[in-house]
CSV table of C-alpha atoms in Angstrom, one decimal:
chain,number,residue,atom,x,y,z
Y,276,MET,CA,150.8,5.1,175.0
Y,277,VAL,CA,149.8,8.5,174.0
Y,278,PHE,CA,149.9,10.6,170.9
Y,279,SER,CA,150.3,13.8,171.6
Y,280,SER,CA,151.4,14.7,168.1
Y,281,ASN,CA,151.5,12.6,164.9
Y,282,PRO,CA,155.1,11.1,165.5
Y,283,LEU,CA,155.8,10.3,161.2
Y,284,SER,CA,154.6,14.0,160.6
Y,285,LEU,CA,157.8,14.6,158.3
Y,286,SER,CA,157.1,11.5,156.1
Y,287,VAL,CA,153.3,11.4,156.6
Y,288,PRO,CA,150.0,13.7,157.0
Y,289,ASP,CA,148.0,13.5,159.5
Y,290,PRO,CA,145.0,11.6,157.8
Y,291,THR,CA,147.0,9.0,156.5
Y,292,PHE,CA,148.3,8.1,159.7
Y,293,ASP,CA,144.7,8.2,161.3
Y,294,THR,CA,143.7,5.8,158.9
Y,295,TRP,CA,146.5,3.5,159.5
Y,296,LEU,CA,145.7,3.6,163.2
Y,297,ARG,CA,141.8,2.7,162.0
Y,298,ASP,CA,143.2,-0.1,159.7
Y,299,SER,CA,145.4,-1.6,162.5
Y,300,GLY,CA,143.3,-1.4,165.1
Y,301,TYR,CA,144.7,0.7,167.6
Y,302,LEU,CA,141.4,3.1,167.8
Y,303,GLU,CA,142.3,3.6,171.5
Y,304,ILE,CA,145.2,5.8,170.7
Y,305,LEU,CA,143.0,7.1,167.1
Y,306,ASP,CA,140.6,8.6,170.4
Y,307,GLN,CA,143.1,9.8,172.5
Y,308,HIS,CA,144.9,11.3,169.8
Y,309,SER,CA,141.3,13.2,168.5
Y,310,SER,CA,140.5,13.8,172.4
Y,311,ALA,CA,143.8,16.0,172.9
Y,312,PRO,CA,143.5,19.5,173.3
Y,313,THR,CA,145.2,21.7,170.9
Y,314,THR,CA,146.8,24.6,172.3
Y,315,THR,CA,147.4,27.7,170.5
Y,316,SER,CA,149.3,30.8,171.7
Y,317,SER,CA,147.9,34.0,172.1
Y,318,THR,CA,149.6,37.1,170.2
Y,319,THR,CA,147.5,39.7,172.0
Y,320,THR,CA,146.4,40.3,175.2
Y,321,SER,CA,143.5,42.0,176.4
Y,322,THR,CA,143.5,45.7,177.5
Y,323,THR,CA,140.5,45.9,179.6
Y,324,THR,CA,138.2,43.9,181.4
Y,325,MET,CA,135.3,44.3,179.8
Y,326,THR,CA,136.8,42.7,176.6
Y,327,ALA,CA,138.4,39.8,179.0
Y,328,THR,CA,134.5,39.1,180.3
Y,329,THR,CA,132.9,39.3,176.7
Y,330,ALA,CA,135.6,36.9,175.3
Y,331,THR,CA,134.8,34.4,178.5
Y,332,ALA,CA,131.4,34.8,177.8
Y,333,THR,CA,131.8,33.6,174.0
Y,334,GLY,CA,133.7,31.0,174.9
Y,335,LEU,CA,131.6,29.5,177.5
Y,336,PHE,CA,128.6,30.2,175.1
Y,337,ILE,CA,130.2,28.4,172.4
Y,338,SER,CA,131.6,25.5,174.4
Y,339,PHE,CA,127.9,24.9,175.7
Y,340,PHE,CA,126.2,25.4,171.9
Y,341,SER,CA,129.1,22.5,170.8
Y,342,HIS,CA,128.5,20.3,173.5
Y,343,ILE,CA,124.3,20.7,172.8
Y,344,LEU,CA,125.3,19.8,168.9
Y,345,THR,CA,127.8,16.5,170.0
Y,346,LEU,CA,124.6,15.2,172.2
Y,347,LEU,CA,122.5,16.0,169.5
Y,348,SER,CA,124.4,14.2,166.9
Y,349,LEU,CA,124.3,11.2,168.8
Y,350,PHE,CA,121.1,10.1,168.0
Y,351,THR,CA,121.5,11.0,164.3
Y,352,LEU,CA,124.1,8.1,164.4
Y,353,ASN,CA,123.3,4.6,163.3
Y,354,PRO,CA,124.9,2.5,166.1
Y,355,PHE,CA,124.1,-1.1,164.6
Y,356,SER,CA,126.1,0.0,160.6
Y,357,LYS,CA,129.3,-2.3,161.8
Y,358,LEU,CA,127.3,-4.9,164.2
Y,359,ALA,CA,127.2,-8.4,163.0
Y,360,THR,CA,125.9,-11.4,164.3
Y,361,ASP,CA,129.2,-12.9,165.5
Y,362,ASP,CA,129.1,-9.8,167.9
Y,363,PHE,CA,127.0,-11.8,169.8
Y,364,SER,CA,128.7,-15.8,170.0
Y,365,GLY,CA,131.6,-14.4,172.0
Y,366,GLN,CA,131.7,-14.2,175.6
Y,367,THR,CA,130.2,-11.8,177.6
Y,368,PRO,CA,132.7,-8.7,178.3
Y,369,SER,CA,132.7,-7.9,182.3
Y,370,TRP,CA,130.7,-5.8,183.5
Y,371,THR,CA,132.8,-4.2,186.4
Y,372,ARG,CA,136.7,-4.2,185.1
Y,373,SER,CA,135.4,-3.5,180.6
Y,374,PHE,CA,131.8,-2.5,180.7
Y,375,PHE,CA,131.1,-0.3,183.6
Y,376,ALA,CA,135.1,0.4,184.6
Y,377,ASP,CA,136.0,3.8,186.8
Y,378,CYS,CA,135.1,6.9,186.0
Y,379,ARG,CA,138.7,8.0,184.4
Y,380,SER,CA,137.4,5.7,181.6
Y,381,TYR,CA,134.6,8.1,180.8
Y,382,SER,CA,134.8,11.6,178.9
Y,383,PHE,CA,132.7,13.9,176.9
Y,384,PRO,CA,133.2,13.4,173.5
Y,385,SER,CA,135.5,16.0,171.7
Y,386,GLY,CA,133.0,16.4,168.6
Y,387,SER,CA,130.8,14.1,166.2
Y,388,ASP,CA,133.4,12.0,164.9
Y,389,GLN,CA,135.2,11.0,167.8
Y,390,ALA,CA,131.8,10.4,169.2
Y,391,ARG,CA,130.7,8.3,165.7
Y,392,LEU,CA,134.2,6.5,166.0
Y,393,ARG,CA,133.4,5.6,170.0
Y,394,VAL,CA,129.6,4.2,169.4
Y,395,ASN,CA,130.6,2.1,166.4
Y,396,GLU,CA,133.6,0.6,168.1
Y,397,ASN,CA,131.8,0.0,171.4
Y,398,VAL,CA,128.1,-1.2,170.6
Y,399,LYS,CA,130.6,-4.0,169.0
Y,400,ARG,CA,132.5,-4.4,171.8
Y,401,TYR,CA,129.5,-4.3,174.2
Y,402,ALA,CA,127.0,-5.8,172.2
Y,403,ARG,CA,125.8,-9.0,174.3
Y,404,ASN,CA,126.0,-6.3,177.6
Y,405,TYR,CA,123.6,-3.6,175.7
Y,406,ALA,CA,121.1,-7.0,174.7
Y,407,SER,CA,121.4,-8.4,178.4
Y,408,LEU,CA,120.5,-4.5,179.7
Y,409,PHE,CA,117.6,-4.8,177.3
Y,410,ILE,CA,116.3,-7.8,178.8
Y,411,LEU,CA,116.5,-6.3,182.1
Y,412,PHE,CA,114.6,-3.4,181.2
Y,413,PHE,CA,112.2,-5.2,179.5
Y,414,ALA,CA,111.2,-7.4,182.3
Y,415,CYS,CA,111.1,-4.5,184.7
Y,416,THR,CA,108.6,-3.1,182.4
Y,417,LEU,CA,106.3,-6.4,182.1
Y,418,TYR,CA,106.7,-6.4,186.2
Y,419,GLN,CA,105.5,-2.4,186.3
Y,420,MET,CA,102.9,-3.6,183.5
Y,421,PRO,CA,101.2,-6.8,185.0
Y,422,LEU,CA,98.6,-6.6,181.9
Y,423,ALA,CA,101.1,-6.5,179.1
Y,424,LEU,CA,102.9,-9.4,181.0
Y,425,ILE,CA,99.8,-11.3,180.8
Y,426,GLY,CA,99.5,-10.6,177.4
Y,427,LEU,CA,102.9,-12.0,176.7
Y,428,ILE,CA,102.6,-15.3,178.5
Y,429,SER,CA,99.1,-15.5,176.9
Y,430,SER,CA,100.3,-15.3,173.3
Y,431,LEU,CA,103.4,-17.6,173.6
Y,432,ALA,CA,100.9,-20.1,175.8
Y,433,LEU,CA,98.5,-19.8,172.3
Y,434,TRP,CA,101.3,-21.0,170.5
Y,435,ASP,CA,102.6,-23.8,172.2
Y,436,ILE,CA,98.3,-24.6,171.6
Y,437,PHE,CA,98.7,-24.5,168.4
Y,438,LYS,CA,102.1,-26.2,167.8
Y,439,PHE,CA,100.5,-29.3,169.9
Y,440,CYS,CA,97.3,-29.2,167.7
Y,441,ASP,CA,99.7,-29.0,164.7
Y,442,VAL,CA,101.4,-32.0,165.7
Y,443,ARG,CA,98.4,-34.2,167.4
Y,444,TRP,CA,96.4,-33.7,164.4
Y,445,ALA,CA,99.3,-33.9,161.3
Y,446,TRP,CA,98.1,-30.5,159.8
Y,447,ASP,CA,101.5,-30.2,157.7
Y,448,ARG,CA,99.3,-33.5,155.3
Y,449,TYR,CA,96.7,-30.3,155.0
Y,450,PRO,CA,98.5,-27.0,153.7
Y,451,VAL,CA,95.2,-24.9,153.5
Y,452,ILE,CA,93.8,-26.1,157.0
Y,453,ARG,CA,97.4,-25.3,158.3
Y,454,GLN,CA,98.1,-22.1,156.6
Y,455,VAL,CA,94.7,-20.6,157.4
Y,456,MET,CA,95.0,-21.8,161.2
Y,457,VAL,CA,98.1,-20.2,161.4
Y,458,ARG,CA,96.9,-17.0,160.1
Y,459,ALA,CA,94.2,-17.3,162.6
Y,460,VAL,CA,96.6,-17.9,165.4
Y,461,GLN,CA,98.5,-14.5,164.2
Y,462,CYS,CA,95.4,-12.3,164.3
Y,463,VAL,CA,94.5,-13.5,167.9
Y,464,THR,CA,98.4,-12.8,168.5
Y,465,ALA,CA,98.2,-9.4,167.5
Y,466,VAL,CA,94.7,-8.2,169.3
Y,467,VAL,CA,96.1,-9.9,172.5
Y,468,LEU,CA,99.2,-8.0,172.4
Y,469,ILE,CA,97.5,-4.6,171.6
Y,470,CYS,CA,94.9,-5.0,173.5
Y,471,LEU,CA,97.0,-5.4,176.5
Y,472,ASN,CA,99.8,-2.7,175.7
Y,473,VAL,CA,102.6,-5.4,175.1
Y,474,GLN,CA,103.6,-3.0,172.4
Y,475,MET,CA,103.7,-0.4,174.8
Y,476,ALA,CA,106.1,-2.3,177.3
Y,477,LEU,CA,108.6,-3.1,174.2
Y,478,PHE,CA,108.4,0.5,172.8
Y,479,CYS,CA,109.1,2.0,176.8
Y,480,ALA,CA,111.8,-1.0,176.7
Y,481,LEU,CA,113.7,0.0,173.5
Y,482,GLY,CA,114.0,3.5,174.3
Y,483,VAL,CA,115.4,3.5,177.3
Y,484,SER,CA,117.8,0.9,176.7
Y,485,TYR,CA,118.5,2.4,173.2
Y,486,THR,CA,119.3,6.1,175.1
Y,487,VAL,CA,121.7,3.8,177.7
Y,488,MET,CA,123.4,2.4,174.9
Y,489,ILE,CA,124.0,5.4,173.3
Y,490,LEU,CA,125.0,7.5,175.7
Y,491,HIS,CA,127.3,5.1,177.2
Y,492,ALA,CA,128.8,4.0,174.1
Y,493,ALA,CA,129.7,8.0,173.1
Y,494,PHE,CA,131.0,8.9,176.8
Y,495,ARG,CA,133.2,5.4,177.0
Y,496,LYS,CA,136.3,5.9,176.0
Y,497,LEU,CA,137.9,3.4,174.2
Y,498,THR,CA,140.4,1.0,175.5
Y,499,PRO,CA,142.9,-2.1,173.7
Y,500,ALA,CA,140.5,-4.6,172.6
Y,501,LYS,CA,142.3,-7.7,174.2
Y,502,GLN,CA,143.3,-6.0,177.8
Y,503,PRO,CA,147.1,-7.3,178.9
Y,504,ALA,CA,147.0,-10.5,181.0
Y,505,HIS,CA,147.9,-10.0,184.7
Y,506,GLN,CA,150.8,-11.8,185.4
Y,507,ARG,CA,151.4,-13.7,189.0
């Protein structure tokens, strides 16, 4: 279903109709509506080749500049503004049919408003996919940085030793001693993580996964949340 124009334009203004689409969950229609090209009739014709060339160059420059502004606006959005814990509790969307899909499922956002709409909705839909990508990128980063992997494993082992000692000697009966030991283990863990560059591995994984998430969410077209079941 494609709405090239407001079918209720005689009685309902476009902003009200767009609000109804958003509140009713028809975000894919709103996405198609906002990306539909607007056609305008030209009342004058170019009289010289120089004028036509200048107009074409100006149009290309404006289009290029608007695309750059749209790309820059992606990194000013807050993709986690509408994200909730329930978005991680459902099933992971299909990687092939839903997440990646085909090339027809992608398009350059027509503006910052459409980019914001896509980012907010796609981050909610594919939250589990993006989380899996972050784990994958983090694992690849640790593979490329063996010292960071050793530091992470050492930190986990240190806390396991602390837990064993806490149960073995019942430190919960001595709150002061237990608090001192917790602070000491935290300090040792921080030193290990910093000295072995675990924070650098985490920063690299976060940077790459965040960039991939923003670009995928902005370029991925909105589709119905529930795909129609295939009939046998």
